[in-house]
Coordinates of C-alpha atoms and ligand atoms in Angstrom, one line a residue:
M1374 CA 104.6 22.4 111.9
A1375 CA 106.9 19.5 113.0
D1376 CA 108.9 20.0 116.1
E1377 CA 112.6 20.5 115.7
P1378 CA 115.0 18.0 117.4
A1379 CA 116.3 20.8 119.6
M1380 CA 112.8 21.6 120.9
T1381 CA 112.0 18.0 121.5
A1382 CA 115.3 17.6 123.5
G1383 CA 114.5 20.7 125.5
R1384 CA 111.0 19.4 126.3
R1385 CA 112.2 16.0 127.4
K1386 CA 114.5 17.7 129.9
S1387 CA 111.8 19.9 131.4
V1388 CA 109.3 17.1 131.7
A1389 CA 111.8 15.0 133.6
R1390 CA 112.6 17.8 135.9
A1391 CA 109.3 18.9 137.2
T1392 CA 105.6 19.1 136.5
K1393 CA 105.5 22.7 137.7
K1394 CA 107.4 24.0 134.8
K1395 CA 105.8 23.7 131.3
A1396 CA 107.7 22.6 128.3
T1397 CA 110.3 25.3 127.5
K1398 CA 109.9 27.2 124.3
P1399 CA 113.3 28.1 122.9
A1400 CA 114.2 31.7 123.5
L1401 CA 116.7 34.1 122.0
H1402 CA 117.4 37.3 123.7
Y1403 CA 119.5 39.6 121.4
T1404 CA 121.3 42.6 122.8
V1405 CA 122.5 45.0 120.2
S1406 CA 125.0 47.7 121.3
M1407 CA 126.9 50.3 119.4
P1408 CA 129.7 51.5 121.8
D1409 CA 131.8 53.1 119.0
P1410 CA 129.5 54.1 116.1
A1411 CA 132.3 55.6 114.0
S1412 CA 133.7 52.1 113.7
H1413 CA 130.6 51.1 111.8
T1414 CA 130.5 48.0 114.1
F1415 CA 127.5 46.8 116.1
H1416 CA 128.1 44.4 118.9
V1417 CA 125.5 41.6 119.2
E1418 CA 125.0 39.2 122.1
I1419 CA 122.4 36.4 122.0
K1420 CA 121.4 34.6 125.1
L1421 CA 120.0 31.2 124.0
S1422 CA 117.8 29.1 126.3
G1423 CA 115.6 26.1 125.9
T1424 CA 117.5 25.0 122.7
G1425 CA 118.2 21.5 123.9
E1426 CA 121.4 19.5 123.0
F1427 CA 122.3 21.6 120.0
C1428 CA 120.8 24.2 117.8
V1429 CA 121.6 26.0 114.6
L1430 CA 121.7 29.8 114.3
A1431 CA 121.4 31.0 110.7
F1432 CA 121.9 34.4 109.1
P1433 CA 119.5 35.2 106.2
A1434 CA 121.0 35.3 102.7
W1435 CA 118.4 37.9 101.6
T1436 CA 115.7 40.1 103.0
P1437 CA 112.0 40.1 101.9
G1438 CA 111.1 42.8 99.4
S1439 CA 114.5 42.9 97.9
Y1440 CA 115.1 39.9 95.7
K1441 CA 118.8 39.6 95.7
I1442 CA 121.3 37.4 97.6
R1443 CA 123.1 39.7 100.0
E1444 CA 124.8 37.3 102.3
F1445 CA 124.1 39.1 105.6
G1446 CA 126.3 36.6 107.4
K1447 CA 129.4 38.0 105.6
N1448 CA 129.6 41.0 107.9
V1449 CA 130.0 38.9 111.1
S1450 CA 133.4 38.8 112.9
G1451 CA 134.7 37.4 116.2
F1452 CA 131.8 34.9 116.6
K1453 CA 131.9 33.3 120.1
A1454 CA 129.7 30.9 122.1
K1455 CA 130.4 31.3 125.8
G1456 CA 129.9 28.0 127.6
A1457 CA 129.4 25.9 124.5
K1458 CA 131.1 24.6 121.4
F1459 CA 130.2 25.7 117.9
E1460 CA 131.1 24.9 114.3
M1461 CA 130.2 26.6 111.1
L1462 CA 128.1 24.5 108.8
D1463 CA 128.4 26.7 105.8
K1464 CA 128.7 30.4 104.9
Q1465 CA 125.8 31.5 107.2
R1466 CA 124.9 28.8 109.7
Y1467 CA 126.5 28.0 113.1
R1468 CA 125.8 24.7 114.9
I1469 CA 126.0 25.3 118.7
S1470 CA 126.1 22.8 121.5
G1471 CA 123.1 24.0 123.5
D1472 CA 122.2 27.0 125.6
C1473 CA 124.9 29.6 125.9
T1474 CA 125.6 33.3 125.1
V1475 CA 126.7 33.9 121.6
S1476 CA 128.4 37.1 120.7
F1477 CA 129.9 38.7 117.6
D1478 CA 130.7 42.0 115.9
Y1479 CA 128.8 43.1 112.9
Y1480 CA 130.3 45.5 110.3
A1481 CA 127.6 47.9 109.0
D1482 CA 128.7 50.5 106.5
E1483 CA 126.1 50.3 103.7
L1484 CA 123.4 53.0 103.9
S1485 CA 120.4 51.7 102.1
V1486 CA 116.8 50.7 103.0
R1487 CA 117.8 47.1 102.9
T1488 CA 121.3 47.0 104.5
P1489 CA 122.6 47.8 108.0
H1490 CA 124.4 51.1 108.7
L1491 CA 126.1 52.6 111.7
D1492 CA 128.1 55.7 111.9
D1493 CA 128.4 58.8 114.1
T1494 CA 125.0 60.0 113.0
H1495 CA 122.8 56.9 113.5
G1496 CA 122.4 53.2 113.5
F1497 CA 120.0 51.4 111.2
F1498 CA 119.3 47.7 110.6
L1499 CA 116.6 45.2 109.7
G1500 CA 116.1 42.0 111.8
T1501 CA 117.3 40.0 108.8
N1502 CA 120.5 41.9 108.6
L1503 CA 122.1 41.2 111.9
L1504 CA 119.8 38.9 114.0
P1505 CA 120.3 35.2 113.1
Y1506 CA 117.3 32.9 113.5
L1507 CA 117.0 29.6 115.2
E1508 CA 116.6 26.9 112.6
D1509 CA 113.8 24.3 112.9
V1510 CA 114.2 20.8 111.5
N1511 CA 113.4 22.0 108.0
G1512 CA 116.0 24.7 108.1
L1513 CA 113.3 27.4 108.5
P1514 CA 113.0 29.9 111.4
A1515 CA 111.8 28.0 114.5
K1516 CA 109.0 29.0 116.7
A1517 CA 110.7 30.7 119.6
D1518 CA 110.6 33.8 121.8
Y1519 CA 112.6 36.4 120.1
T1520 CA 113.5 39.4 122.3
V1521 CA 115.7 42.3 121.3
T1522 CA 117.2 44.8 123.6
I1523 CA 118.8 47.8 121.9
K1524 CA 121.5 49.7 123.8
P1525 CA 121.6 53.0 121.9
F1526 CA 124.7 55.1 121.8
K1527 CA 124.6 58.0 124.4
G1528 CA 121.8 60.4 123.6
W1529 CA 120.2 58.2 120.9
K1530 CA 116.7 56.8 120.9
V1531 CA 115.0 53.9 119.0
A1532 CA 112.2 53.9 116.5
T1533 CA 110.8 50.5 115.4
S1534 CA 107.5 49.0 114.6
L1535 CA 108.0 46.0 116.9
K1536 CA 106.0 45.8 120.1
G1537 CA 108.0 46.5 123.3
K1538 CA 108.8 48.5 126.4
G1539 CA 111.6 51.0 126.6
S1540 CA 114.3 49.6 124.4
T1541 CA 113.3 45.9 124.6
F1542 CA 111.0 44.4 121.9
H1543 CA 109.5 41.0 121.5
T1544 CA 107.8 38.7 119.0
D1545 CA 107.4 34.9 118.7
N1546 CA 107.6 35.0 115.0
Y1547 CA 111.0 35.4 113.3
D1548 CA 109.3 36.6 110.1
V1549 CA 108.0 39.5 112.1
L1550 CA 111.4 40.2 113.7
G1551 CA 113.3 39.8 110.4
D1552 CA 110.9 42.2 108.7
T1553 CA 111.4 44.9 111.4
P1554 CA 113.5 48.0 110.8
F1555 CA 115.3 49.6 113.8
E1556 CA 116.3 53.3 113.5
V1557 CA 118.6 54.3 116.4
G1558 CA 119.7 57.9 116.6
T1559 CA 118.5 61.5 117.0
H1560 CA 115.8 61.4 114.3
S1561 CA 112.8 63.7 114.7
V1562 CA 109.4 62.2 114.9
K1563 CA 106.0 63.5 113.9
S1564 CA 102.7 61.6 114.6
F1565 CA 99.2 61.5 113.3
K1566 CA 96.2 59.2 113.8
V1567 CA 94.0 57.5 111.3
R1568 CA 91.0 55.5 112.5
G1569 CA 92.3 55.9 116.0
I1570 CA 95.6 54.2 115.1
R1571 CA 98.9 56.0 115.8
H1572 CA 101.3 56.5 112.9
D1573 CA 104.8 57.9 113.5
V1574 CA 107.0 59.5 110.8
A1575 CA 110.7 59.4 111.8
F1576 CA 113.1 61.6 109.8
Y1577 CA 116.8 60.8 109.7
G1578 CA 119.1 63.1 107.8
Y1579 CA 118.7 66.6 106.4
G1580 CA 117.4 68.4 103.3
N1581 CA 115.0 70.9 101.8
F1582 CA 111.9 69.0 102.9
D1583 CA 108.8 70.3 104.6
A1584 CA 108.0 67.7 107.3
D1585 CA 104.5 69.1 108.0
R1586 CA 103.5 68.8 104.3
I1587 CA 104.9 65.3 104.2
V1588 CA 102.9 64.3 107.3
T1589 CA 99.7 66.0 106.1
D1590 CA 99.9 64.3 102.7
T1591 CA 100.9 61.0 104.2
K1592 CA 97.9 61.1 106.5
K1593 CA 95.6 61.7 103.5
I1594 CA 97.1 58.8 101.6
V1595 CA 96.7 56.4 104.6
E1596 CA 93.1 57.5 105.0
T1597 CA 92.4 56.9 101.3
Q1598 CA 93.9 53.4 101.3
A1599 CA 92.2 52.5 104.6
K1600 CA 88.9 53.6 103.1
N1601 CA 89.4 51.2 100.2
F1602 CA 90.1 48.2 102.4
G1603 CA 87.6 49.2 105.1
G1604 CA 90.2 49.6 107.9
L1605 CA 93.9 49.3 108.8
P1606 CA 95.4 45.8 109.5
Y1607 CA 97.7 46.9 112.3
N1608 CA 97.8 48.7 115.7
Y1609 CA 100.7 50.9 115.0
Y1610 CA 102.6 52.1 111.9
L1611 CA 106.0 53.6 111.5
F1612 CA 107.4 55.5 108.4
I1613 CA 111.2 55.9 108.5
H1614 CA 112.6 58.5 106.1
H1615 CA 116.3 58.4 105.3
I1616 CA 117.1 61.8 103.8
T1617 CA 120.7 62.1 102.8
P1618 CA 122.4 63.5 99.6
D1619 CA 122.8 60.3 97.8
S1620 CA 120.0 58.1 99.0
G1621 CA 117.1 56.6 97.1
G1622 CA 114.6 53.7 97.2
G1623 CA 112.1 52.2 99.6
L1624 CA 111.4 49.0 101.4
E1625 CA 108.1 47.8 102.7
H1626 CA 107.5 46.0 106.0
L1627 CA 104.5 44.5 107.8
N1628 CA 103.8 47.6 109.9
S1629 CA 106.4 50.1 108.7
C1630 CA 108.4 51.2 105.7
V1631 CA 111.6 52.9 105.0
C1632 CA 111.9 55.5 102.3
A1633 CA 115.2 56.9 101.2
W1634 CA 115.3 60.2 99.3
P1635 CA 118.0 62.6 98.2
S1636 CA 118.3 65.6 100.5
W1637 CA 117.8 68.3 98.0
K1638 CA 115.0 66.7 95.9
F1639 CA 112.0 68.1 97.7
K1640 CA 111.6 71.7 96.6
K1641 CA 110.6 71.3 93.0
E1642 CA 107.0 70.1 92.8
E1643 CA 107.7 67.3 90.4
D1644 CA 110.5 66.0 92.8
Y1645 CA 108.2 66.2 95.8
Q1646 CA 105.5 64.4 93.8
R1647 CA 107.9 61.6 93.1
F1648 CA 108.8 61.4 96.8
I1649 CA 105.2 61.2 97.9
R1650 CA 104.5 58.6 95.3
L1651 CA 107.2 56.5 96.9
V1652 CA 105.6 56.9 100.3
S1653 CA 102.2 55.9 98.7
H1654 CA 103.9 52.9 97.0
E1655 CA 105.6 51.6 100.2
F1656 CA 102.5 52.1 102.2
F1657 CA 100.3 50.2 99.8
H1658 CA 102.6 47.2 100.3
V1659 CA 100.9 47.0 103.8
W1660 CA 98.2 45.1 101.7
N1661 CA 99.9 44.1 98.5
V1662 CA 102.9 41.8 99.2
K1663 CA 103.0 42.0 103.0
R1664 CA 99.6 40.5 103.4
I1665 CA 98.3 39.6 99.9
R1666 CA 101.2 37.5 98.6
P1667 CA 102.1 34.2 96.9
K1668 CA 102.7 31.4 99.3
I1669 CA 106.5 31.5 98.9
L1670 CA 106.6 35.1 100.2
G1671 CA 105.7 34.3 103.8
P1672 CA 106.5 32.2 105.8
F1673 CA 110.0 32.7 104.4
D1674 CA 112.9 30.6 103.6
Y1675 CA 115.9 33.0 104.0
S1676 CA 118.6 30.5 103.0
K1677 CA 118.4 31.0 99.3
E1678 CA 116.5 32.5 96.3
Q1679 CA 112.7 32.1 96.4
H1680 CA 111.1 32.1 93.0
T1681 CA 107.6 33.3 92.1
K1682 CA 105.9 34.3 88.8
A1683 CA 103.8 36.8 90.8
L1684 CA 106.2 39.7 91.5
W1685 CA 104.5 41.6 88.6
I1686 CA 101.3 41.5 90.8
M1687 CA 103.2 42.5 94.0
E1688 CA 105.2 45.3 92.4
G1689 CA 103.5 46.1 89.1
M1690 CA 100.1 46.6 90.7
T1691 CA 101.7 48.6 93.5
Q1692 CA 103.4 50.9 91.0
Y1693 CA 100.1 51.2 89.1
Y1694 CA 98.2 52.2 92.3
E1695 CA 100.9 54.4 94.0
R1696 CA 99.8 57.3 91.8
L1697 CA 96.1 56.6 92.0
W1698 CA 96.1 56.8 95.8
C1699 CA 97.8 60.2 95.6
A1700 CA 95.2 61.5 93.2
R1701 CA 92.3 60.0 95.2
A1702 CA 93.8 61.6 98.3
G1703 CA 93.9 64.9 96.6
V1704 CA 97.7 65.1 96.9
T1705 CA 98.3 64.9 93.2
K1706 CA 96.4 66.4 90.3
P1707 CA 94.8 63.8 88.0
Q1708 CA 96.6 65.2 85.0
M1709 CA 100.0 64.6 86.7
V1710 CA 98.9 61.0 87.2
L1711 CA 98.0 60.7 83.5
D1712 CA 101.3 62.3 82.6
S1713 CA 103.2 59.7 84.6
Y1714 CA 101.2 56.8 83.0
A1715 CA 102.0 58.3 79.5
E1716 CA 105.7 58.4 80.5
T1717 CA 105.6 54.7 81.6
I1718 CA 103.9 53.7 78.3
D1719 CA 106.3 55.7 76.3
R1720 CA 109.4 54.2 77.9
E1721 CA 108.3 50.6 78.2
D1722 CA 106.7 50.3 74.7
N1723 CA 110.0 51.4 73.2
R1724 CA 112.1 49.1 75.2
P1725 CA 113.5 46.3 72.9
G1726 CA 113.4 43.8 75.8
R1727 CA 109.6 43.9 75.8
R1728 CA 109.7 41.6 72.8
V1729 CA 111.9 39.1 74.6
M1730 CA 110.8 38.8 78.2
S1731 CA 107.4 38.2 79.6
L1732 CA 106.2 39.6 82.9
E1733 CA 106.1 36.1 84.5
D1734 CA 109.7 35.5 83.4
S1735 CA 110.8 38.9 84.7
S1736 CA 109.2 38.0 88.0
W1737 CA 110.7 34.5 88.2
L1738 CA 114.2 35.7 87.2
A1739 CA 114.2 38.8 89.4
W1740 CA 117.2 37.5 91.4
T1741 CA 119.5 37.2 88.4
K1742 CA 118.0 39.7 85.9
L1743 CA 116.3 42.8 87.3
Y1744 CA 118.4 42.8 90.5
L1745 CA 121.6 42.1 88.6
A1746 CA 120.7 44.0 85.5
D1747 CA 123.6 44.4 83.1
E1748 CA 124.1 47.0 80.3
N1749 CA 122.1 44.8 77.9
F1750 CA 119.1 44.2 80.1
M1751 CA 117.1 46.9 78.3
N1752 CA 117.4 44.8 75.1
T1753 CA 116.5 41.5 76.7
G1754 CA 114.3 42.2 79.7
V1755 CA 111.4 44.1 81.2
S1756 CA 110.9 45.4 84.7
Y1757 CA 107.9 43.7 86.4
Y1758 CA 107.4 47.1 88.1
S1759 CA 106.7 49.3 85.0
R1760 CA 105.4 46.6 82.6
G1761 CA 103.3 45.3 85.5
A1762 CA 101.8 48.8 86.0
Q1763 CA 100.9 48.8 82.3
V1764 CA 99.0 45.5 82.8
G1765 CA 97.3 47.2 85.8
L1766 CA 96.0 50.0 83.5
L1767 CA 94.7 47.5 81.0
L1768 CA 93.2 45.1 83.6
D1769 CA 91.5 47.7 85.7
A1770 CA 89.8 49.2 82.6
K1771 CA 88.9 45.7 81.4
I1772 CA 87.1 44.9 84.6
R1773 CA 85.3 48.3 84.6
N1774 CA 84.2 47.8 81.0
A1775 CA 83.0 44.2 81.6
T1776 CA 80.9 45.2 84.6
G1777 CA 79.5 48.5 83.4
G1778 CA 81.7 50.4 85.8
K1779 CA 80.4 48.5 88.8
R1780 CA 83.6 46.7 89.7
S1781 CA 87.3 47.4 89.3
L1782 CA 90.7 46.3 90.3
D1783 CA 89.9 47.8 93.8
D1784 CA 87.5 44.9 94.2
V1785 CA 90.2 42.4 93.2
M1786 CA 92.5 43.8 95.8
R1787 CA 89.8 43.9 98.6
L1788 CA 88.9 40.3 97.8
A1789 CA 92.5 39.1 97.6
F1790 CA 93.1 40.7 101.0
K1791 CA 90.1 39.0 102.5
R1792 CA 91.0 35.6 101.0
W1793 CA 94.8 35.5 101.5
G1794 CA 95.7 38.4 103.8
W1795 CA 98.5 37.5 106.2
P1796 CA 98.4 35.6 108.6
K1797 CA 96.2 33.5 106.3
P1798 CA 98.2 31.4 103.8
G1799 CA 99.2 33.1 100.6
F1800 CA 97.9 32.3 97.2
A1801 CA 99.1 29.5 94.9
E1802 CA 100.6 30.6 91.6
G1803 CA 97.9 31.4 89.2
E1804 CA 95.1 31.9 91.8
W1805 CA 95.3 35.7 91.7
E1806 CA 94.5 35.6 88.0
K1807 CA 91.4 33.4 88.7
L1808 CA 90.3 35.8 91.4
A1809 CA 90.5 38.7 88.9
E1810 CA 88.3 36.8 86.5
E1811 CA 85.9 36.1 89.3
V1812 CA 85.5 39.8 90.0
A1813 CA 85.4 40.7 86.3
G1814 CA 82.8 38.0 85.5
V1815 CA 84.6 37.3 82.2
K1816 CA 87.6 35.2 81.1
L1817 CA 90.8 37.2 80.9
T1818 CA 92.7 34.5 79.1
A1819 CA 93.8 36.8 76.2
L1820 CA 95.3 39.4 78.6
W1821 CA 97.3 36.8 80.6
R1822 CA 98.4 35.0 77.4
D1823 CA 99.5 38.2 75.6
H1824 CA 100.8 40.4 78.3
V1825 CA 101.6 38.3 81.4
R1826 CA 102.9 35.1 79.9
G1827 CA 103.5 36.5 76.4
T1828 CA 105.2 39.5 74.9
K1829 CA 102.6 41.0 72.5
E1830 CA 102.5 44.7 71.9
M1831 CA 100.0 46.5 74.1
H1832 CA 97.0 48.3 72.8
Y1833 CA 95.2 50.9 74.8
D1834 CA 91.8 51.4 73.0
E1835 CA 89.9 49.6 75.7
F1836 CA 91.6 51.6 78.5
L1837 CA 91.1 54.9 76.7
D1838 CA 87.5 54.1 76.0
C1839 CA 86.8 53.2 79.6
Y1840 CA 87.6 56.7 81.0
G1841 CA 87.2 58.8 77.8
L1842 CA 90.9 59.5 77.4
E1843 CA 93.1 60.4 74.4
L1844 CA 96.6 59.2 73.8
T1845 CA 98.5 61.4 71.3
R1846 CA 102.0 61.7 70.3
D1847 CA 103.7 65.1 70.1
K1848 CA 104.6 65.4 66.4
Q1849 CA 106.9 68.3 67.2
G1850 CA 109.2 66.0 69.0
N1851 CA 111.4 65.0 66.1
E1852 CA 114.4 64.7 68.4
P1853 CA 117.6 63.3 66.9
W1854 CA 118.6 60.0 68.4
L1855 CA 121.8 57.8 68.4
G1856 CA 120.3 54.9 70.4
I1857 CA 122.9 54.9 73.1
N1858 CA 122.9 55.7 76.8
T1859 CA 125.9 57.4 78.2
D1860 CA 127.4 58.4 81.6
E1861 CA 130.5 60.1 82.8
R1862 CA 132.6 57.5 84.5
N1863 CA 136.2 57.8 85.7
G1864 CA 136.4 61.1 84.0
A1865 CA 135.4 59.8 80.6
L1866 CA 132.1 59.9 78.7
Q1867 CA 131.2 56.2 78.4
V1868 CA 128.6 54.3 76.5
I1869 CA 126.7 52.4 79.1
G1870 CA 123.9 50.9 77.0
V1871 CA 123.3 50.3 73.3
H1872 CA 119.7 50.2 72.2
A1873 CA 119.1 47.1 70.0
D1874 CA 117.0 49.1 67.5
G1875 CA 119.2 52.2 67.3
P1876 CA 121.9 53.6 65.0
G1877 CA 124.6 53.0 67.7
R1878 CA 124.0 49.3 67.5
K1879 CA 124.1 49.3 63.7
A1880 CA 127.4 51.2 63.8
G1881 CA 128.8 48.6 66.2
L1882 CA 129.1 50.9 69.3
Q1883 CA 129.7 48.9 72.5
P1884 CA 129.2 49.4 76.2
R1885 CA 132.3 51.0 77.8
D1886 CA 133.4 52.8 74.6
E1887 CA 134.7 56.2 75.6
I1888 CA 133.3 59.0 73.4
L1889 CA 135.8 61.7 72.5
A1890 CA 134.3 63.7 69.7
I1891 CA 131.2 64.1 67.4
D1892 CA 132.2 65.1 63.8
G1893 CA 135.7 66.0 65.0
N1894 CA 134.5 68.3 67.8
K1895 CA 135.4 67.4 71.4
V1896 CA 132.4 66.4 73.6
S1897 CA 132.1 65.8 77.4
G1898 CA 129.5 64.5 79.7
K1899 CA 128.1 68.0 80.0
S1900 CA 128.0 68.9 76.3
F1901 CA 127.0 65.5 74.8
S1902 CA 123.2 65.8 74.9
D1903 CA 123.4 69.4 73.5
R1904 CA 125.6 68.3 70.7
V1905 CA 123.4 65.3 69.8
S1906 CA 120.4 67.7 69.8
D1907 CA 122.2 69.7 67.1
L1908 CA 122.3 66.7 64.7
K1909 CA 119.8 66.3 62.0
P1910 CA 117.7 63.1 61.8
G1911 CA 118.7 61.2 58.6
A1912 CA 122.2 62.8 58.4
Q1913 CA 125.5 60.9 58.9
C1914 CA 127.7 61.7 61.9
T1915 CA 131.1 60.4 63.0
L1916 CA 131.9 59.5 66.6
T1917 CA 135.5 59.3 67.6
L1918 CA 136.1 57.0 70.6
F1919 CA 138.5 54.9 72.6
R1920 CA 137.7 51.2 72.6
R1921 CA 140.0 49.4 75.1
E1922 CA 142.5 52.2 74.7
R1923 CA 142.5 52.1 70.9
L1924 CA 141.3 55.0 68.9
V1925 CA 138.4 54.1 66.6
S1926 CA 135.7 56.0 64.7
A1927 CA 132.1 55.0 63.9
Q1928 CA 129.7 56.3 61.3
L1929 CA 126.1 56.6 62.4
K1930 CA 123.0 57.5 60.6
V1931 CA 121.1 59.8 63.0
A1932 CA 117.6 58.5 63.7
T1933 CA 114.6 60.1 65.4
Q1934 CA 113.8 59.5 69.0
P1935 CA 111.3 56.6 69.0
A1936 CA 109.7 57.7 72.2
G1937 CA 108.6 61.2 71.1
K1938 CA 106.5 62.7 73.8
L1939 CA 103.3 60.8 74.5
K1940 CA 100.4 62.7 75.9
L1941 CA 97.5 61.2 77.8
Q1942 CA 94.6 63.5 78.5
V1943 CA 90.8 63.6 79.1
S1944 CA 88.8 63.8 75.9
K1945 CA 86.4 66.7 75.4
K1946 CA 83.9 64.2 74.2
Q1947 CA 83.8 62.2 77.5
T1948 CA 80.4 60.4 77.8
P1949 CA 78.5 60.4 81.2
Q1950 CA 79.6 56.7 81.8
Q1951 CA 83.2 57.6 81.0
K1952 CA 83.0 60.6 83.4
R1953 CA 81.6 58.3 86.1
N1954 CA 84.4 55.8 85.5
F1955 CA 87.0 58.5 85.5
R1956 CA 85.8 59.9 88.8
K1957 CA 85.7 56.5 90.4
W1958 CA 89.2 55.8 89.1
M1959 CA 90.9 59.0 89.9
G1960 CA 88.8 60.2 92.8
P1961 CA 87.7 63.7 93.5
G1962 CA 91.2 65.1 92.7
Ligands
LIG2051 ZN1 107.5 48.0 95.9

């Protein structure tokens, strides 16, 4: 990598001064304090050294794993550079006249896995959120010593995956620092070891969870994935769980992940299963996306959107595998995994957007489509997560069928890790597909053409045949259907989505219509689905609604729910080969 001007300037100075001292590597020492947590304001100081005549500090516009421009520089206030001059170059970059101490306040009041948060219960942030990087000549993070000292609020402690001593942590790679989560508070920590490597599980929040069960199951999942890859690619791993009433989502990091889950969604088995699947998902990203990744996803350019056609591999394959790891680890029953695949197929194969958007387009446009999905996205787009998981099903079965059950998608993942696993360079667009063909020993042209670059309907014969499965539709499920999604908003029952193929669309219903009555009888958010279930498919019904404060009525012909319940189960006529394939696929269970 080319030296940045700042580094060259710094080097010139040190060479002139003495031979004792080696060329100075720029260094940034961040100190993050939180003297008044209830103000939601972190205070950050950065001691800059070895930066030369000038340098540029830049706040990332986005954070890896979450493909949306979030403008982390927007939360900065009171920026100062003690002993130097500075000017703002744009919305997120500061040009500073050489070594000095920079300081600023950082407002953090958005509790999510990807944004900073500070209140009287804890502090949380990612490196990309509040630690600007030093720019190199290309505008990318420069090679420098990045040190972070956290000054926790009284009585609080720090959990992070970054190497360090006490509350001071260090790396010479901003991609590592930016990727690191810091949890500061009174969280509880449980630990386990896999292959001699320590794993910590930090719990922030409260709820009806059983921490011991979570840790036991997590350990099994880690062991299972480690077995597949023949080891673990780190020396320490940290799970951070944010458990609060309205939280949700997860974000993967190099040696850690953050999972957010609603406080009271642990007790029911199906809720717990969804949570542990999230843990399995985020953990699998240790390999898929944090190490196996397209070139553009590391090293990172944080200044603007980074487009790739491969997010369906990064997220779709991860969604496909998250359930398999749980089954192989004995944490989830195989039938539950089959049920979840059936649910995905049911939902995605009835989504009108499947005829419009390919997986590659969904990946490429993640920044402006999936991450900024509007009420019409179901009609014009697909999620590279779920649709990608469907391709995972088809592809895995195809490889097993082509190799007589000797090889599978597991081999593709192992080989991809060996070939492109970080810190090795990532793969070029299209290379992963070639590698899948290499493992399968056959051309997969039709699969890519139809389901990755194209929008053809999916057929499951080959998949069912591989494992000896049956896919049947529950004929009893003649549920009435209006083809609209609704939600209670601002005290009104609102249409929030209109299915392109449904009766609501034909009757001209629109997002934001407020539904008042069905056939003259008042309905509310609570009673709406019950009242719809009373309707008869084929019959007419009248909806009374407000449309921009004007009273209108719409005549709908009640249809039948297109996604009548799909069931995926093991056939009684499974052949020995199918049995073997199934066991290898799903594990001992
Ligand atoms: Zn993911």
